[in-house]
PDB file of C-alpha atoms in Angstrom:
ATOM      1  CA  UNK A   1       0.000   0.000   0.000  1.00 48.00           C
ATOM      2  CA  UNK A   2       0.963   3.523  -0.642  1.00 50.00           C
ATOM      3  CA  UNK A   3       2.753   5.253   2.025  1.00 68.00           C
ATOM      4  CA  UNK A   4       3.403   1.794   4.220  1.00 82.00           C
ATOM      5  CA  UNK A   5       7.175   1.604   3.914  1.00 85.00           C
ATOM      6  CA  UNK A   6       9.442   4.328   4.577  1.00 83.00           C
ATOM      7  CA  UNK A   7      10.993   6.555   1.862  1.00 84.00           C
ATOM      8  CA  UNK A   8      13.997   4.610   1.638  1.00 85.00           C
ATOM      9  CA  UNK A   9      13.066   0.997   1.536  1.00 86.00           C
ATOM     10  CA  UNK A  10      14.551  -1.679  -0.033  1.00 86.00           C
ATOM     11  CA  UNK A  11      12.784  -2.689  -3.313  1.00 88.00           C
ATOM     12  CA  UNK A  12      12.105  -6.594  -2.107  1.00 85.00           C
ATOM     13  CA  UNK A  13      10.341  -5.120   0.633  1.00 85.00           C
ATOM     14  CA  UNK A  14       7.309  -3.714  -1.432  1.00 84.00           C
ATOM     15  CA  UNK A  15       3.869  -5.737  -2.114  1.00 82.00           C
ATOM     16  CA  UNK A  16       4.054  -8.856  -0.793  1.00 78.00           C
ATOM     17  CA  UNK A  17       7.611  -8.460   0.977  1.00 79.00           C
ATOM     18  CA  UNK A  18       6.523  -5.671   3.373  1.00 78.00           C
ATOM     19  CA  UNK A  19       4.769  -8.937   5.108  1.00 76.00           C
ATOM     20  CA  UNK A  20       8.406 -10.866   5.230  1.00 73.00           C
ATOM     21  CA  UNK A  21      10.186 -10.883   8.757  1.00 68.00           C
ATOM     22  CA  UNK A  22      14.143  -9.588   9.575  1.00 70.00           C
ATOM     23  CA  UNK A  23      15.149  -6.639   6.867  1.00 79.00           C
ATOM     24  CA  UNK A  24      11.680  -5.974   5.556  1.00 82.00           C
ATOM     25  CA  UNK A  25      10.043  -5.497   8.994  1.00 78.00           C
ATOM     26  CA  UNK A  26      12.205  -2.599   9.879  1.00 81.00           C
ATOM     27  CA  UNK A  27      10.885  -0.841   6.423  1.00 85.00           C
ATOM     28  CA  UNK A  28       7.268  -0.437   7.901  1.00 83.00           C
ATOM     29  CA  UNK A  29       6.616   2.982   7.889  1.00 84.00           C
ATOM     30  CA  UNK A  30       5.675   3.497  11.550  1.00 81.00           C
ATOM     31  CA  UNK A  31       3.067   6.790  11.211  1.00 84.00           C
ATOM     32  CA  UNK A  32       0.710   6.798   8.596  1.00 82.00           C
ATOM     33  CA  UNK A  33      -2.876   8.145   7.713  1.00 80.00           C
ATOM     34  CA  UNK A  34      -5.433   6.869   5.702  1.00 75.00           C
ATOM     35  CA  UNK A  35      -8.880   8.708   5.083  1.00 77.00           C
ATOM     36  CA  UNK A  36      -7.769  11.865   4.187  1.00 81.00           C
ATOM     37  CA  UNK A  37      -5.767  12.429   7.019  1.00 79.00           C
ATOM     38  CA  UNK A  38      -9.127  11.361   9.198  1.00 79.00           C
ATOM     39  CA  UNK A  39      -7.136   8.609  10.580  1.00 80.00           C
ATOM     40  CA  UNK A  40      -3.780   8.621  11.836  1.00 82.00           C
ATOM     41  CA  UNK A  41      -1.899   5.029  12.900  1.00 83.00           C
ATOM     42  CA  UNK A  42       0.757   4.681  14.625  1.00 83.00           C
ATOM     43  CA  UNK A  43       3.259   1.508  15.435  1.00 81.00           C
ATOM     44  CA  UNK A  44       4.742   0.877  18.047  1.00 79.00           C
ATOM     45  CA  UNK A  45       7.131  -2.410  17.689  1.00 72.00           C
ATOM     46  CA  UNK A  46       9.067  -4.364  20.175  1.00 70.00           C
ATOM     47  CA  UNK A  47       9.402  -7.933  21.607  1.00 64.00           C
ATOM     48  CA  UNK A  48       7.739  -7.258  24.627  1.00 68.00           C
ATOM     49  CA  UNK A  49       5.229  -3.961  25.099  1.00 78.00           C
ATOM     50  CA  UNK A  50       2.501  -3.007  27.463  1.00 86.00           C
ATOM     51  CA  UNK A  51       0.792  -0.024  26.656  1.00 88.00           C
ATOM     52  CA  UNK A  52       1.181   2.910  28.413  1.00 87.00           C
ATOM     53  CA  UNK A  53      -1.290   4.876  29.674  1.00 87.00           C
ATOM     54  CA  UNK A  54       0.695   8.463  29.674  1.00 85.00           C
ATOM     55  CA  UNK A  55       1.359   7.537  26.419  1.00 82.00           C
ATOM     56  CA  UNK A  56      -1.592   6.442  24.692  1.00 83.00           C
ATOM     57  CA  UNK A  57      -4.205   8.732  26.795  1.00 79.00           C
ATOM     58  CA  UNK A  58      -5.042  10.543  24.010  1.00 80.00           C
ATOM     59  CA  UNK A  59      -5.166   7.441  21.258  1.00 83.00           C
ATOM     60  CA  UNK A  60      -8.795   6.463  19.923  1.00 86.00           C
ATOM     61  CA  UNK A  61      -8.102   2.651  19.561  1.00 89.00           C
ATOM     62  CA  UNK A  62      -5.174   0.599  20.837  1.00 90.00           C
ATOM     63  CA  UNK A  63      -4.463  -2.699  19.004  1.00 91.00           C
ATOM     64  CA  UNK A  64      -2.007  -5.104  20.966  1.00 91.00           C
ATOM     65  CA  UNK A  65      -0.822  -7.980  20.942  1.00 87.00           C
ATOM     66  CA  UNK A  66       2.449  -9.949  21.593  1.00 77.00           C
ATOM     67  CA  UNK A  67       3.621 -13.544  20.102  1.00 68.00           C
ATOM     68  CA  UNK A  68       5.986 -16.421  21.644  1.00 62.00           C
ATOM     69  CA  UNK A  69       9.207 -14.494  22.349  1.00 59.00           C
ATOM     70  CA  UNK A  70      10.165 -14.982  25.849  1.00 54.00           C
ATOM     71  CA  UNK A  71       8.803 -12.166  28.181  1.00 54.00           C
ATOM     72  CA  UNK A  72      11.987 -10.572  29.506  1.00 53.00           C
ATOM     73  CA  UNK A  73      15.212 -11.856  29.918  1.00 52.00           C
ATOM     74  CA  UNK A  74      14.694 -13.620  33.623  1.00 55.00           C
ATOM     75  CA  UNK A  75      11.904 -15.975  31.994  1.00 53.00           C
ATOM     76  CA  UNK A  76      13.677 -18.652  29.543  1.00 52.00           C
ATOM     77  CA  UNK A  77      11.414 -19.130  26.962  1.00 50.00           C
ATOM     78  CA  UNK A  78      10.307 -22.714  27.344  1.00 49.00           C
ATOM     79  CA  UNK A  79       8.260 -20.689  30.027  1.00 52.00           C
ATOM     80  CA  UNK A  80       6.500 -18.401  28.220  1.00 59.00           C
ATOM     81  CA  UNK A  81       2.886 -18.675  28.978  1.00 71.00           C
ATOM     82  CA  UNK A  82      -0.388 -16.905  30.179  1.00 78.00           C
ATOM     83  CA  UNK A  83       0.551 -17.366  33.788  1.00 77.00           C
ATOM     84  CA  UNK A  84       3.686 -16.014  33.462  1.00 77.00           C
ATOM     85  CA  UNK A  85       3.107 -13.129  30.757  1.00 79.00           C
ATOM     86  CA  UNK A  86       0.587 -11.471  33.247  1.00 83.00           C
ATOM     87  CA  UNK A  87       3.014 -11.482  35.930  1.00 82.00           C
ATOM     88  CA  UNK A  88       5.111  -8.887  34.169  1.00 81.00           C
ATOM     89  CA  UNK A  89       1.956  -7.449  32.322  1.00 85.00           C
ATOM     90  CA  UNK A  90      -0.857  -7.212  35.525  1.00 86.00           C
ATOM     91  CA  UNK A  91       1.382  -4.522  37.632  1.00 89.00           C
ATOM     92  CA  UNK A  92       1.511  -2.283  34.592  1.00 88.00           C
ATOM     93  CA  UNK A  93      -2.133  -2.223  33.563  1.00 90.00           C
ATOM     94  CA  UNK A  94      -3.665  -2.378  37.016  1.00 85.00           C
ATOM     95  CA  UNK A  95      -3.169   1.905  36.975  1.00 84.00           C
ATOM     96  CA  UNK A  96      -5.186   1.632  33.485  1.00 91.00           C
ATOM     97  CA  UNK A  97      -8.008   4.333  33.562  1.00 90.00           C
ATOM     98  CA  UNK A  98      -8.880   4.912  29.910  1.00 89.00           C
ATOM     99  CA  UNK A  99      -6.825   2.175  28.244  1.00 91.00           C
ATOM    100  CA  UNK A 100      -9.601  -0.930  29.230  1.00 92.00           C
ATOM    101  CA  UNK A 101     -12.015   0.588  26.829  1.00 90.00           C
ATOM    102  CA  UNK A 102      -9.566   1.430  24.317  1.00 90.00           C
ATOM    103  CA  UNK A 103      -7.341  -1.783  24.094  1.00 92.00           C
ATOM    104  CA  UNK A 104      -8.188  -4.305  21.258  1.00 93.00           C
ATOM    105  CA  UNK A 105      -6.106  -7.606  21.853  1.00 93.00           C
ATOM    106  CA  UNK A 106      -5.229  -9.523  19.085  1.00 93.00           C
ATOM    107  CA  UNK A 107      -4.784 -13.016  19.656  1.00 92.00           C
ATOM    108  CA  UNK A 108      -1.768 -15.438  17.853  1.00 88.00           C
ATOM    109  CA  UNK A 109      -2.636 -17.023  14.382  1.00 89.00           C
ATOM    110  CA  UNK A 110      -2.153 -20.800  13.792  1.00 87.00           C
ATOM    111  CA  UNK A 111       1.237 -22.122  12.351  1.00 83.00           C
ATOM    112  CA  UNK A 112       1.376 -23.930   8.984  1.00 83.00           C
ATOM    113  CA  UNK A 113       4.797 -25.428   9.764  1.00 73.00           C
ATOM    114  CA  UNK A 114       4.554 -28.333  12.153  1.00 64.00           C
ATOM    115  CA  UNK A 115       7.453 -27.336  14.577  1.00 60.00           C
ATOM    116  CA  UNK A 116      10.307 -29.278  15.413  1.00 62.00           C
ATOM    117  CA  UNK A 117      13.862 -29.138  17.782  1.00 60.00           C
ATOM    118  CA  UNK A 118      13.635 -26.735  20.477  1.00 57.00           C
ATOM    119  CA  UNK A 119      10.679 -24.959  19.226  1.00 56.00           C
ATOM    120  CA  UNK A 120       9.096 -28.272  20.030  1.00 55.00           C
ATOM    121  CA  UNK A 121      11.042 -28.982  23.038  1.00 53.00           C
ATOM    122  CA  UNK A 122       9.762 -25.758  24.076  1.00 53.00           C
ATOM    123  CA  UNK A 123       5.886 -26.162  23.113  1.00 55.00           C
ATOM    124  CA  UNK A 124       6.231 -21.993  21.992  1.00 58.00           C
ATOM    125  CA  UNK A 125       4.682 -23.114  18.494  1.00 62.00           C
ATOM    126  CA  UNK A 126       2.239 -25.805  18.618  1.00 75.00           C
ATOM    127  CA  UNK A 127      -1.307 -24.566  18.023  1.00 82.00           C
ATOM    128  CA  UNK A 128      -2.305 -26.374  20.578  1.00 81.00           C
ATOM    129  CA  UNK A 129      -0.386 -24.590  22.764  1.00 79.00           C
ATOM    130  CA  UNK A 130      -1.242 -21.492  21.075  1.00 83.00           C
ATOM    131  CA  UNK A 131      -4.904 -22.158  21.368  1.00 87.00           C
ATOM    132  CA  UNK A 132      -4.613 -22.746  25.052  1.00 84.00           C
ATOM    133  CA  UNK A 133      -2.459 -19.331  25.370  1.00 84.00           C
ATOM    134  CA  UNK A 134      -4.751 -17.679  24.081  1.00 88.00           C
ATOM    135  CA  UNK A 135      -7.613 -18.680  25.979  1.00 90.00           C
ATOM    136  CA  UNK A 136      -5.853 -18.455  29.326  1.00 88.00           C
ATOM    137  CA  UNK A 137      -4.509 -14.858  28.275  1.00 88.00           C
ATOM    138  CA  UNK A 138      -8.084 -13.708  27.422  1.00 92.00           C
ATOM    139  CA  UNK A 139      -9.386 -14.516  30.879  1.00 92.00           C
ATOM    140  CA  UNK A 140      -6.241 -12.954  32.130  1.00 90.00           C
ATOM    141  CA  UNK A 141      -6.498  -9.726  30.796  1.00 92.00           C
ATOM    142  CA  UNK A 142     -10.788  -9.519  31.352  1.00 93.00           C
ATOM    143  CA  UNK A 143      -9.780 -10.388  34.725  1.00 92.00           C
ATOM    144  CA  UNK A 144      -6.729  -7.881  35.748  1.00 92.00           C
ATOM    145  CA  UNK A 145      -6.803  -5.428  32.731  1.00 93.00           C
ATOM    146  CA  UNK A 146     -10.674  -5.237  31.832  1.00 94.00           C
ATOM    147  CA  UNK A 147     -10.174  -5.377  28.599  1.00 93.00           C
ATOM    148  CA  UNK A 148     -13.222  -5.974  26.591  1.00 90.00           C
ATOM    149  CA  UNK A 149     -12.193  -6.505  22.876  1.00 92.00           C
ATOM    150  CA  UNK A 150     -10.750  -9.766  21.623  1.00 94.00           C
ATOM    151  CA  UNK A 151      -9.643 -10.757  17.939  1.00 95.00           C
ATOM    152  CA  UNK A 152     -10.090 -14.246  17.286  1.00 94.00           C
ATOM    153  CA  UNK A 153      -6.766 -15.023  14.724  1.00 93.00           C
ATOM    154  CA  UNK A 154      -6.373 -18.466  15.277  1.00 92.00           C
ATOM    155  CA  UNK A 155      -9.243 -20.511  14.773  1.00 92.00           C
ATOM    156  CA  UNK A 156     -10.188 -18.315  10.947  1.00 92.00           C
ATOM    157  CA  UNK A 157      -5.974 -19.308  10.152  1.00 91.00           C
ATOM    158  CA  UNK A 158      -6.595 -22.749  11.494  1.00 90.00           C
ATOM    159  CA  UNK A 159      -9.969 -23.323   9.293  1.00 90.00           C
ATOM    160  CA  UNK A 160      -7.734 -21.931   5.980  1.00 89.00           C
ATOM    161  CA  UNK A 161      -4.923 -24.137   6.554  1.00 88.00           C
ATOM    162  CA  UNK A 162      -7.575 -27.206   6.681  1.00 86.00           C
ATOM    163  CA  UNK A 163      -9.796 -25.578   3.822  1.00 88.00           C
ATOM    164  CA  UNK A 164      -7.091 -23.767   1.304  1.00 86.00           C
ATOM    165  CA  UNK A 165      -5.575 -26.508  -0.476  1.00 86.00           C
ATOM    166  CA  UNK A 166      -2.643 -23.938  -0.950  1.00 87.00           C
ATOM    167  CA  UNK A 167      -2.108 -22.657   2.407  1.00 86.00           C
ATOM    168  CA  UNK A 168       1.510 -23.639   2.216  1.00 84.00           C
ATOM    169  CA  UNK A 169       1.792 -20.887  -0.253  1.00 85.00           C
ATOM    170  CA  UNK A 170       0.565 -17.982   1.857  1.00 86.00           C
ATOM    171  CA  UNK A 171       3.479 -18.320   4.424  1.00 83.00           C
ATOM    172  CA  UNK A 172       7.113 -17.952   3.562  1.00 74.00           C
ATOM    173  CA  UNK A 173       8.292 -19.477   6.550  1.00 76.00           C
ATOM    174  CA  UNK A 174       5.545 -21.876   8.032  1.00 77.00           C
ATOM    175  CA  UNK A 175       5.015 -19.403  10.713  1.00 76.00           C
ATOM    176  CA  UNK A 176       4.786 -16.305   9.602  1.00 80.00           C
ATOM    177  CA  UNK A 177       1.451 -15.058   7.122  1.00 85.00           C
ATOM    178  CA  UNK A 178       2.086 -12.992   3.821  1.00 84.00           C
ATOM    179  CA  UNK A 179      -0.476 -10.553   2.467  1.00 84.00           C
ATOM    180  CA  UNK A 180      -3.561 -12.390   1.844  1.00 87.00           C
ATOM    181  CA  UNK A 181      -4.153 -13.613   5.307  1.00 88.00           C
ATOM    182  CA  UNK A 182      -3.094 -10.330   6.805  1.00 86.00           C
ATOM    183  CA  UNK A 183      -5.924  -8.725   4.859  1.00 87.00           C
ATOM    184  CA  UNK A 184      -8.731 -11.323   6.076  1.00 90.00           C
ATOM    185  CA  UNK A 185      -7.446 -10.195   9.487  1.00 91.00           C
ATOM    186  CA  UNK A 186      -8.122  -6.647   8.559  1.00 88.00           C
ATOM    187  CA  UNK A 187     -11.598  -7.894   8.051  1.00 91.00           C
ATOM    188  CA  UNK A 188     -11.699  -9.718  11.225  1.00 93.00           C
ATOM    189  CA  UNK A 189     -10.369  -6.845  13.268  1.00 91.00           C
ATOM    190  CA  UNK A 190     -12.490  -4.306  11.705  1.00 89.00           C
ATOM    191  CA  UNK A 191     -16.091  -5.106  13.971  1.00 89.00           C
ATOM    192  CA  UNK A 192     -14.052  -4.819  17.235  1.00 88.00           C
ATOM    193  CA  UNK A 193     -12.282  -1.405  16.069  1.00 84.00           C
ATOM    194  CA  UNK A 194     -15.640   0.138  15.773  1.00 83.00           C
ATOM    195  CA  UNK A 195     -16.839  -1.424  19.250  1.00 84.00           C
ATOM    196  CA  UNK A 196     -13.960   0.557  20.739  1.00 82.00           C
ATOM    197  CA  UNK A 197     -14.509   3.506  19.260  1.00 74.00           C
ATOM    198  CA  UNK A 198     -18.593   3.128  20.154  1.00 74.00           C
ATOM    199  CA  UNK A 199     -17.027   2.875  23.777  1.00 69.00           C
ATOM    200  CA  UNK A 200     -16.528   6.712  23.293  1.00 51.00           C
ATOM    201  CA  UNK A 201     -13.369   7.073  21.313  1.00 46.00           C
ATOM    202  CA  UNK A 202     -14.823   7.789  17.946  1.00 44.00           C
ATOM    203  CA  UNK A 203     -11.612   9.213  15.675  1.00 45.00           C
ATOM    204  CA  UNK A 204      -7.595   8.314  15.444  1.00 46.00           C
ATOM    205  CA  UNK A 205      -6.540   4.853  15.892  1.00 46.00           C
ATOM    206  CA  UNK A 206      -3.389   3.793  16.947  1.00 45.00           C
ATOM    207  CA  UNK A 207      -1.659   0.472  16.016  1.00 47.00           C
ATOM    208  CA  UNK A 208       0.329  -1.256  18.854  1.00 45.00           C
ATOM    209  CA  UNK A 209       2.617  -4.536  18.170  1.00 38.00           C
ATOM    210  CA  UNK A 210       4.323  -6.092  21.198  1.00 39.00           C
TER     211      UNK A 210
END
């Protein structure tokens, strides 16, 4: 899309490759506006990210979300789960005043790849784990965040893996989804982005990757 990689990007990184992991995911242009200038978005991208209140007080719509990389260095990553992902995330959101309303999580999509050595050792990329992740972080973050919105990814990805005789060709890496898929989620997000904003922030969104 117009506008969605910075000025100087690397030409494999446009169309299709903006979706591509390592070089082209530092290319994303991280502030952009769509609408006329209506709607601003803005990324925020790390490893590990809780939003901020003082920062995003005045955002419309947060989207978050964070994958399988281990929480912080003193949790190995075999470890990573719901339990211990709220333990760093509950102190942090517990002062939330606006944010509840505002945050959209998005949960993990299913993996094409079956995995194998330590990412099976570790369980981090099983669907079956990340089915059970997600449910456990869902209750999680009703329960010590209140947040409201949640974005069903992996059950739609499951279903097309099963149903899309070439599903193998939408990843590049087993793992990770290329264009097409990250356009159904568009559609899949799009219901709980208005919900948010019917909570009472009609207006800017802002786009927040952990």
């Amino acid at each position: 899309a117009a506008g969605s990689l910075i000025a100087n990007h690397f030409p494999e990184c446009e169309h299709r490759g903006q979706y591509s992991e390592k070089v082209c995911r530092s290319q994303i242009n991280g502030r952009n506006s769509v609408c006329g200038g209506a709607v601003k978005v803005q990324l925020f991208y790390n490893i590990w990210e809780v939003p901020q209140e003082d920062e995003l007080h005045s955002q419309d719509v947060v989207l978050w979300s964070f994958g399988m990389h281990p929480v912080n260095p003193h949790f190995p990553p075999d470890k990573v789960g719901a339990e211990t992902s709220m333990r760093f995330v509950a102190p942090q959101c517990r002062g939330w005043k606006t944010l509840p309303s505002k945050v959209v999580w998005l949960s993990l999509h299913a993996g094409y790849r079956t995995p194998t050595g330590f990412e099976a050792f570790a369980h981090r990329n099983a669907n079956s784990w990340r089915r059970a992740f997600t449910e456990r972080m869902q209750s999680r973050l009703r329960e010590e965040c209140g947040v409201r919105e949640f974005v069903d990814f992996l059950e739609p990805t499951a279903k097309a893996i099963l149903q899309v005789p070439s599903a193998h060709e939408l990843t590049y890496d087993g793992q990770h989804w290329g264009a097409e898929i990250n356009l159904a989620k568009l559609l899949i997000v799009w219901p709980h982005l208005l919900a948010a904003a019917d909570a009472g922030h009609d207006g800017a969104a802002v786009g927040r990757i952990g």
